[in-house]
Amino acid sequence: MRILAVASEIYPLLKTGGLGDVVGALPLALQQIGGASPAVEVTTMVPGYPAIMAALTDAIPIHQFDELFGGPATILQASADSLDLLVVDAPHLYARAGNPYLGADGREWADNGMRFAALGAAAAAVGRGIVPGLTFDIVHAHDWQAAMALVYLHFHNGPRPATVLTIHNLAFQGRYPAALFPRLGLPASAFGLNGLEFHGDVNFLKGGLAYADRITTVSPGYAREITGEEKGMGLDGLLRHRGDVLSGILNGIDDTVWNPATDPLLPARYSRGKLAKRAEDKLALQKRMGLEESPDALLIGVISRLTSQKGLDMLLDQLDAMVGDGMQLALLGSGEPDLEQAFVSAAEWHLGSVGCIIGYDETLAHLIQAGSDALLVPSRFEPCGLTQLYALRYGSVPVVSRVGGLADSVIDANEAALAAGVATGIQFWPATPEALQVALDRLQNLWRDKPAWAQVQRNGMAADVSWRRPANQYVSLYRSLLAAQP
Ligand code: ADP
Ligand code: GLC
């Protein structure tokens, strides 16, 4: 089975969040199923951003577009870090350093509609066989940036591969004024209620959802939530309508990158049986974040985009109480300027108890997982969430709001779960500062009960958060999809 995955980020070449992690890890996980003769082979098409172009080895041009949304473009076949890639080398669209979506001023590039329509058009062209000898059974698009591939394939006359769209975050849809539509090169019927049209605008994700053969999202919980008005972001009606092809597959983690026993980014490595070694990582983290070097203080880590989705404004409300109770905070994040500034000020105010680093730092993210006692993810909504999965693996007790993939991946340490020896973290609901406060009180009580704490840590580290199970679920989905093809 040959899959053409399409996405706008891929770890380790380019990543702004969990999407990059998943797009980078899933191909290898799929390829490992079936051993020497893999059941599935994945090639991933990505835009030729500078960070991607710089990482390519043995790039071969396999197709030339004289004109792709405003300039010439070449499709390169290449590999990088064991990933098989097709790269859309279109300098007029992608040769811009920095964030893949935003300019230096923090605003979306004005031509993002064209940039990601181009990615979709290129993927659809390859999917329908424009390159001799290169064929695919399934085109699997990730998020709105790739969704147009499925729209172009739908309106292509002639045979096409089967299609899957995975929603990583319904909050991002790729919505543009109707004036873009004539430039997309699609028949007028594509801009209808059952297609790209959304309240008079063009909506890339909606187009993908309308025309995909199968739709998945990154947890079963989120798959249920998005068919309701509250979390459906205006697309719940369409998602209900497509409910028979919608399913949730919980993400896994790449346990070659995220393994505390082998992690080269940690000062001290440890395993489930050698948890005492974590103390060295905690000390290193306290030093790095300017926190008091106290082994007994309950140290809470946060690694996050700073946006309203992540609910960290609620943490700001609770900081005085947390610090008053002797807890410490180590936060790494970037995003909305107001939130960034608020955490910087909080760190100055609570010197030695609150440490905050604004920016993006992969090494520090690993140290926070290994050195924190607990990892907080108080999201208002969370399609899957990866940081709580890394926390489970690293023996940092996750404290999460009961939404989406957070609810699906953490077992709350209530009395019954503690008694049964299955608890892995703490859940709270609703996503309010008051409920967060209750969760932090529960966390502190657990922290004081050292045997119970160690048990919860060890349960988390034993949980299977690898890609094995989800990769098998994707293979089943691909198989059932192909079996259903005419
Ligand atoms: P989302 O994709 O919504 O941002 P996830 O939890 O799925 O949330 O994935 C976030 C990913 O990005 C994780 O790998 C996390 O470690 C990483 N990450 C987020 N913020 C930072 C940061 N400031 N520095 C380093 N890594 C970060
Ligand atoms: C999105 C979601 C996050 C998910 C990630 C990977 O960025 O916000 O919850 O873990 O995609 O699927």
XYZ file of C-alpha atoms and ligand atoms in Angstrom:
525
model
C 0.000 0.000 0.000
C 1.503 3.340 -1.016
C 0.466 6.478 0.839
C 1.116 10.072 -0.153
C 0.953 12.086 3.074
C 0.624 15.856 2.653
C 1.464 18.337 5.388
C 2.986 21.715 6.094
C 5.423 20.646 8.834
C 7.497 17.581 9.568
C 9.773 16.875 12.545
C 12.800 17.051 12.704
C 12.971 19.381 9.688
C 10.337 21.923 10.646
C 7.905 21.988 13.551
C 5.711 24.574 15.232
C 3.698 22.119 17.340
C 2.302 18.619 17.588
C 1.380 18.447 13.893
C 5.075 18.324 12.984
C 5.739 15.604 15.553
C 2.938 13.414 14.219
C 3.720 13.913 10.531
C 7.379 13.067 11.234
C 6.744 9.983 13.371
C 3.766 8.281 11.725
C 5.514 7.233 8.457
C 8.202 5.283 10.306
C 5.677 3.747 12.677
C 3.553 2.633 9.713
C 6.565 1.271 7.917
C 7.571 -0.796 10.928
C 4.323 -2.741 10.736
C 4.960 -5.809 8.681
C 8.710 -5.901 9.290
C 10.930 -6.448 6.278
C 8.087 -6.218 3.782
C 6.169 -3.225 5.123
C 2.414 -3.223 4.696
C 2.537 0.493 4.105
C 5.029 2.828 2.459
C 4.681 6.531 3.076
C 6.050 9.454 1.097
C 5.328 12.878 2.548
C 4.838 16.001 0.438
C 5.866 19.246 2.121
C 6.460 22.841 0.985
C 10.054 23.756 0.181
C 10.640 26.122 3.111
C 14.304 27.058 3.651
C 14.579 24.748 6.685
C 13.379 21.842 4.570
C 15.474 22.625 1.495
C 18.584 22.816 3.679
C 17.996 19.342 5.126
C 17.534 17.460 1.844
C 19.968 14.878 0.637
C 19.990 13.472 -2.907
C 17.162 15.699 -4.200
C 16.052 14.811 -7.750
C 13.634 16.987 -9.757
C 10.766 14.794 -10.925
C 8.260 17.315 -12.223
C 8.266 20.918 -13.349
C 5.262 23.272 -13.202
C 5.804 26.254 -15.507
C 3.317 28.135 -13.396
C 2.070 27.254 -9.920
C 0.167 30.135 -8.342
C 2.407 32.900 -9.583
C 5.705 31.321 -10.520
C 7.512 28.191 -11.651
C 7.813 25.240 -9.283
C 9.657 21.944 -9.165
C 8.732 18.792 -7.330
C 11.821 17.260 -5.789
C 12.079 13.675 -4.666
C 14.433 13.490 -1.707
C 15.098 12.016 1.670
C 16.058 13.505 5.006
C 16.375 11.833 8.413
C 14.950 8.504 7.116
C 11.890 10.277 5.716
C 10.882 9.865 2.065
C 9.837 13.257 0.826
C 8.386 15.067 -2.142
C 9.216 18.744 -1.781
C 7.386 21.504 -3.615
C 10.232 23.845 -4.464
C 8.380 27.057 -5.297
C 10.564 29.968 -4.140
C 7.885 32.586 -4.838
C 5.671 30.851 -2.257
C 7.923 29.202 0.296
C 11.447 30.664 0.266
C 10.825 32.689 3.415
C 12.718 32.052 6.621
C 11.125 31.694 10.047
C 7.643 30.540 10.915
C 5.889 28.682 8.062
C 2.654 30.629 8.439
C 3.585 34.030 9.848
C 5.821 36.886 8.768
C 8.310 38.577 11.111
C 5.508 40.922 12.224
C 3.598 37.929 13.636
C 0.814 38.241 11.061
C -0.216 35.609 8.536
C 1.470 35.926 5.157
C -1.015 37.759 2.920
C -0.754 35.038 0.262
C -1.281 32.019 2.568
C -4.379 31.070 0.566
C -2.271 30.688 -2.560
C 0.641 29.072 -0.720
C -1.484 26.229 0.596
C -3.722 25.928 -2.449
C -0.459 25.339 -4.305
C 0.547 22.580 -1.890
C -2.841 20.946 -2.467
C -2.679 21.336 -6.236
C 0.814 19.818 -6.379
C -0.227 16.893 -4.187
C -3.336 16.268 -6.272
C -1.268 16.325 -9.463
C 1.131 13.727 -8.084
C -1.755 11.739 -6.603
C -3.464 11.398 -9.963
C -0.243 10.211 -11.548
C 1.379 13.211 -13.225
C 4.838 11.741 -12.578
C 5.322 8.580 -14.669
C 6.037 5.540 -12.522
C 4.944 7.205 -9.283
C 1.542 6.028 -8.090
C -0.242 6.117 -4.769
C -3.233 4.202 -3.391
C -4.172 6.833 -0.839
C -3.607 10.555 -0.399
C -3.624 11.396 3.319
C -3.867 15.130 4.013
C -3.130 16.659 7.419
C -5.036 19.767 8.517
C -6.264 22.729 6.469
C -2.893 23.443 4.859
C -3.120 20.145 2.960
C -6.906 19.872 2.653
C -7.074 21.424 -0.823
C -5.385 18.303 -2.199
C -8.656 16.458 -1.647
C -10.700 19.211 -3.282
C -8.526 19.159 -6.400
C -8.663 15.364 -6.510
C -12.445 15.378 -6.185
C -12.835 17.662 -9.198
C -10.353 15.795 -11.329
C -11.966 13.808 -14.119
C -10.647 10.305 -14.143
C -9.315 7.810 -11.652
C -7.948 9.105 -8.404
C -6.512 7.564 -5.236
C -8.661 7.184 -2.137
C -8.433 10.085 0.310
C -8.136 10.624 4.061
C -8.177 13.927 5.929
C -6.868 14.119 9.485
C -7.990 17.046 11.620
C -5.306 18.042 14.095
C -7.029 21.222 15.150
C -10.439 22.448 14.013
C -9.632 25.959 15.212
C -7.460 26.509 12.153
C -9.457 26.263 8.935
C -7.761 28.323 6.233
C -10.547 30.829 5.635
C -10.191 33.484 2.922
C -12.388 36.044 1.161
C -14.436 34.745 -1.771
C -12.198 36.781 -4.098
C -9.657 33.963 -3.813
C -11.993 31.406 -5.362
C -11.551 32.347 -9.061
C -7.790 31.970 -8.640
C -8.067 28.375 -7.427
C -8.826 26.975 -10.886
C -11.853 24.973 -9.744
C -15.311 24.639 -11.321
C -17.951 27.021 -9.965
C -19.736 24.118 -8.289
C -16.835 23.764 -5.841
C -17.880 27.040 -4.219
C -21.176 25.815 -2.834
C -22.826 24.960 0.436
C -21.588 21.379 0.061
C -18.082 22.457 -0.858
C -15.629 25.233 -0.078
C -18.147 27.954 0.704
C -18.455 28.983 4.373
C -20.477 32.070 5.300
C -19.566 33.651 1.981
C -15.843 32.898 2.321
C -13.594 30.131 1.015
C -12.747 27.563 3.715
C -10.020 25.052 2.830
C -10.675 22.692 5.724
C -14.376 22.618 4.956
C -13.617 21.663 1.361
C -11.434 18.813 2.546
C -14.073 17.635 5.002
C -16.729 17.742 2.308
C -14.803 15.641 -0.207
C -12.568 13.294 1.850
C -13.401 9.583 1.638
C -12.507 9.211 5.331
C -12.015 11.790 8.070
C -10.003 11.141 11.190
C -9.039 13.247 14.119
C -6.365 12.709 16.721
C -8.395 11.283 19.611
C -11.723 9.489 19.986
C -12.823 12.133 22.494
C -12.221 14.997 20.080
C -13.981 13.034 17.315
C -17.104 13.080 19.509
C -16.694 16.671 20.682
C -16.412 18.224 17.229
C -19.811 16.961 16.148
C -21.303 19.237 18.819
C -21.872 22.968 18.571
C -19.594 23.902 21.466
C -16.385 22.497 19.983
C -17.413 22.201 16.332
C -16.065 25.647 15.382
C -18.934 26.185 12.950
C -18.271 22.893 11.134
C -20.191 20.589 13.483
C -23.154 20.356 11.097
C -20.931 19.114 8.293
C -19.102 16.774 10.673
C -22.394 15.287 11.860
C -23.407 14.875 8.242
C -20.136 13.016 7.597
C -20.315 11.124 10.872
C -20.289 7.724 9.165
C -16.749 8.302 7.857
C -15.395 10.173 10.903
C -13.281 8.439 13.547
C -10.687 9.264 16.193
C -7.249 7.674 16.488
C -5.214 8.770 19.507
C -1.714 9.973 18.599
C 1.340 8.122 19.774
C 4.807 9.449 20.520
C 8.136 8.725 18.916
C 9.828 6.814 21.703
C 13.196 6.974 20.034
C 13.105 10.771 20.423
C 11.217 10.751 23.754
C 12.790 8.102 25.961
C 14.265 9.150 29.339
C 16.558 6.108 29.394
C 18.400 7.167 26.225
C 17.598 10.880 25.795
C 20.872 12.621 24.833
C 19.381 16.013 25.754
C 19.174 15.162 29.485
C 21.876 15.731 32.117
C 20.796 12.457 33.804
C 19.043 9.527 32.150
C 16.705 7.236 34.057
C 14.105 4.519 33.734
C 11.037 3.384 35.623
C 13.171 1.377 38.035
C 15.682 4.215 38.602
C 13.473 7.183 39.329
C 15.865 8.613 41.923
C 18.059 9.817 39.039
C 15.334 12.326 38.121
C 16.535 14.461 41.052
C 19.580 15.469 38.980
C 17.377 16.629 36.131
C 15.166 18.519 38.577
C 18.175 20.331 39.970
C 19.434 21.148 36.477
C 15.995 22.504 35.565
C 15.808 24.619 38.711
C 19.234 26.092 37.881
C 18.303 26.725 34.253
C 15.037 28.469 35.171
C 16.418 30.504 38.090
C 14.370 28.585 40.656
C 15.391 27.862 44.224
C 17.303 24.599 44.214
C 14.956 22.791 46.516
C 14.330 19.046 46.017
C 11.146 19.197 48.112
C 9.288 21.955 46.273
C 6.616 20.538 43.959
C 7.871 21.710 40.557
C 5.246 22.093 37.838
C 6.296 22.276 34.192
C 4.504 23.819 31.213
C 5.597 23.537 27.561
C 3.102 25.210 25.325
C 2.007 27.550 22.633
C 0.623 30.542 24.534
C -2.849 30.879 23.045
C -6.317 30.880 24.505
C -6.735 27.179 23.503
C -4.129 26.196 26.090
C -5.918 27.855 29.054
C -2.752 29.230 30.639
C -4.469 32.495 31.542
C -6.158 30.384 34.229
C -2.746 29.477 35.590
C -1.879 33.173 35.879
C -4.923 33.567 38.131
C -3.653 30.764 40.373
C 0.026 31.691 40.567
C -0.086 33.567 43.876
C -1.869 30.653 45.547
C 0.527 28.124 43.993
C 3.602 29.964 45.130
C 1.985 30.516 48.546
C 1.629 26.738 48.812
C 5.336 26.293 48.092
C 5.039 25.115 44.493
C 7.377 26.133 41.689
C 6.611 26.739 38.019
C 8.910 26.227 35.017
C 7.238 27.517 31.864
C 8.525 27.386 28.301
C 6.311 28.874 25.655
C 5.658 31.446 23.010
C 2.641 32.931 21.353
C 0.285 35.776 22.175
C 2.323 38.813 23.309
C -0.003 39.593 26.257
C 0.403 36.104 27.705
C 4.151 36.131 27.111
C 4.444 39.443 28.956
C 2.208 38.289 31.813
C 4.406 35.238 32.486
C 7.617 37.273 32.222
C 6.202 39.709 34.813
C 5.060 36.827 37.033
C 8.589 35.394 36.989
C 10.021 38.757 38.037
C 7.415 39.113 40.777
C 7.857 35.556 42.115
C 11.634 35.418 41.784
C 12.941 31.938 42.560
C 9.487 30.324 42.460
C 8.347 31.037 38.917
C 10.729 30.585 36.005
C 9.688 31.512 32.495
C 11.479 31.268 29.180
C 9.783 32.751 26.145
C 10.826 31.141 22.910
C 11.094 27.771 21.256
C 13.686 25.382 22.692
C 13.592 21.650 21.974
C 16.370 20.835 24.484
C 14.692 22.719 27.311
C 11.388 20.994 26.475
C 13.080 17.641 27.165
C 14.625 18.934 30.408
C 11.246 20.187 31.640
C 9.711 16.759 31.011
C 12.516 15.069 32.944
C 13.000 17.623 35.707
C 9.441 18.642 36.587
C 7.386 16.685 39.106
C 4.134 17.405 37.298
C 3.236 18.760 33.862
C 0.237 21.049 33.534
C -1.999 21.136 30.429
C -5.140 23.142 31.309
C -6.508 23.410 27.751
C -10.000 24.657 26.926
C -9.988 22.175 24.059
C -7.266 19.750 22.993
C -7.549 17.528 19.910
C -4.900 15.191 21.305
C -2.047 16.935 23.060
C 1.408 15.430 23.022
C 3.104 17.058 25.996
C 1.021 15.013 28.465
C 2.039 11.844 26.577
C 5.714 12.825 26.835
C 5.113 13.581 30.536
C 3.707 10.082 31.108
C 6.795 8.605 29.485
C 9.109 10.828 31.563
C 7.498 10.263 34.969
C 6.169 13.815 35.277
C 2.604 13.511 36.566
C 0.220 15.132 34.061
C -2.457 17.504 35.366
C -4.959 18.046 32.560
C -8.389 19.432 31.847
C -10.882 16.727 30.905
C -11.146 17.456 27.171
C -10.341 15.704 23.885
C -7.160 13.670 23.890
C -6.211 14.801 27.389
C -9.237 12.970 28.790
C -8.417 9.946 26.618
C -4.801 9.616 27.721
C -4.671 10.367 31.461
C -6.358 8.247 34.145
C -7.444 10.439 37.033
C -6.004 9.574 40.447
C -9.380 9.298 42.144
C -9.801 6.906 45.048
C -10.968 4.033 42.895
C -8.133 4.409 40.366
C -5.557 4.732 43.144
C -6.934 1.645 44.860
C -6.888 -0.273 41.582
C -3.320 0.894 40.911
C -4.124 2.384 37.492
C -4.008 6.154 38.083
C -1.586 8.104 35.875
C -2.381 11.780 36.571
C -4.994 14.305 37.571
C -7.952 15.527 35.532
C -10.126 18.535 36.246
C -13.276 20.039 34.839
C -14.579 22.562 33.990
C -11.679 24.529 32.568
C -11.920 27.310 35.155
C -9.386 28.797 37.598
C -11.431 27.386 40.494
C -11.371 23.828 39.160
C -7.668 24.222 38.404
C -7.117 25.270 42.011
C -8.876 22.112 43.219
C -6.677 20.035 40.901
C -3.516 21.676 42.234
C -4.657 20.993 45.820
C -5.212 17.352 44.904
C -1.784 17.282 43.289
C -0.153 18.630 46.411
C -1.902 16.025 48.572
C -0.682 13.297 46.269
C 2.838 14.766 46.385
C 2.838 14.508 50.165
C 1.960 10.793 49.972
C 5.288 9.638 48.543
C 4.405 5.962 47.912
C 1.178 6.930 46.115
C 3.063 9.556 44.096
C 5.715 7.070 43.014
C 3.013 4.598 42.053
C 1.263 7.160 39.827
C 4.600 8.060 38.230
C 5.406 4.432 37.537
C 1.923 3.723 36.157
C 2.353 6.601 33.725
C 5.759 5.382 32.615
C 4.319 1.907 31.991
C 1.411 3.213 29.872
C 1.735 2.382 26.184
C 1.875 5.775 24.504
C 3.865 4.515 21.529
C 2.746 4.600 17.911
C 2.276 0.815 17.776
C -1.457 0.729 18.439
C -2.391 3.900 16.521
C -0.254 2.890 13.538
C -2.173 -0.386 13.375
C -5.424 1.545 13.522
C -4.319 3.681 10.548
C -3.418 0.537 8.612
C -6.869 -0.904 9.310
C -8.448 2.333 8.174
C -6.408 2.380 4.960
C -7.287 -1.282 4.291
C -11.003 -0.793 4.844
C -10.927 2.280 2.642
C -9.261 0.437 -0.214
C -11.599 -2.516 0.196
C -14.538 -0.112 -0.182
C -13.216 1.365 -3.456
C -15.143 0.493 -6.591
P -0.067 21.822 19.829
O 0.256 21.068 18.620
O -1.491 22.220 19.941
O 0.836 22.984 20.058
P 0.805 19.415 21.246
O 0.837 19.117 22.703
O 0.183 18.424 20.373
O 0.147 20.856 21.095
O 2.281 19.561 20.679
C 3.157 20.548 21.075
C 4.550 20.143 20.636
O 5.343 21.309 20.514
C 5.267 19.267 21.640
O 6.237 18.492 20.974
C 5.941 20.296 22.548
O 7.043 19.761 23.226
C 6.344 21.314 21.522
N 6.454 22.690 22.023
C 5.453 23.566 22.270
N 5.944 24.748 22.650
C 7.289 24.619 22.655
C 8.372 25.501 22.946
N 8.157 26.761 23.316
N 9.625 25.022 22.833
C 9.844 23.741 22.457
N 8.872 22.872 22.162
C 7.614 23.301 22.251
C -2.729 20.016 17.022
C -3.501 19.954 18.329
C -2.895 19.014 19.346
C -2.441 17.718 18.703
C -1.531 18.010 17.531
C -1.031 16.749 16.847
O -1.731 20.957 17.034
O -3.665 21.244 18.902
O -3.848 18.725 20.360
O -1.762 16.928 19.649
O -2.205 18.771 16.587
O -2.078 15.943 16.368
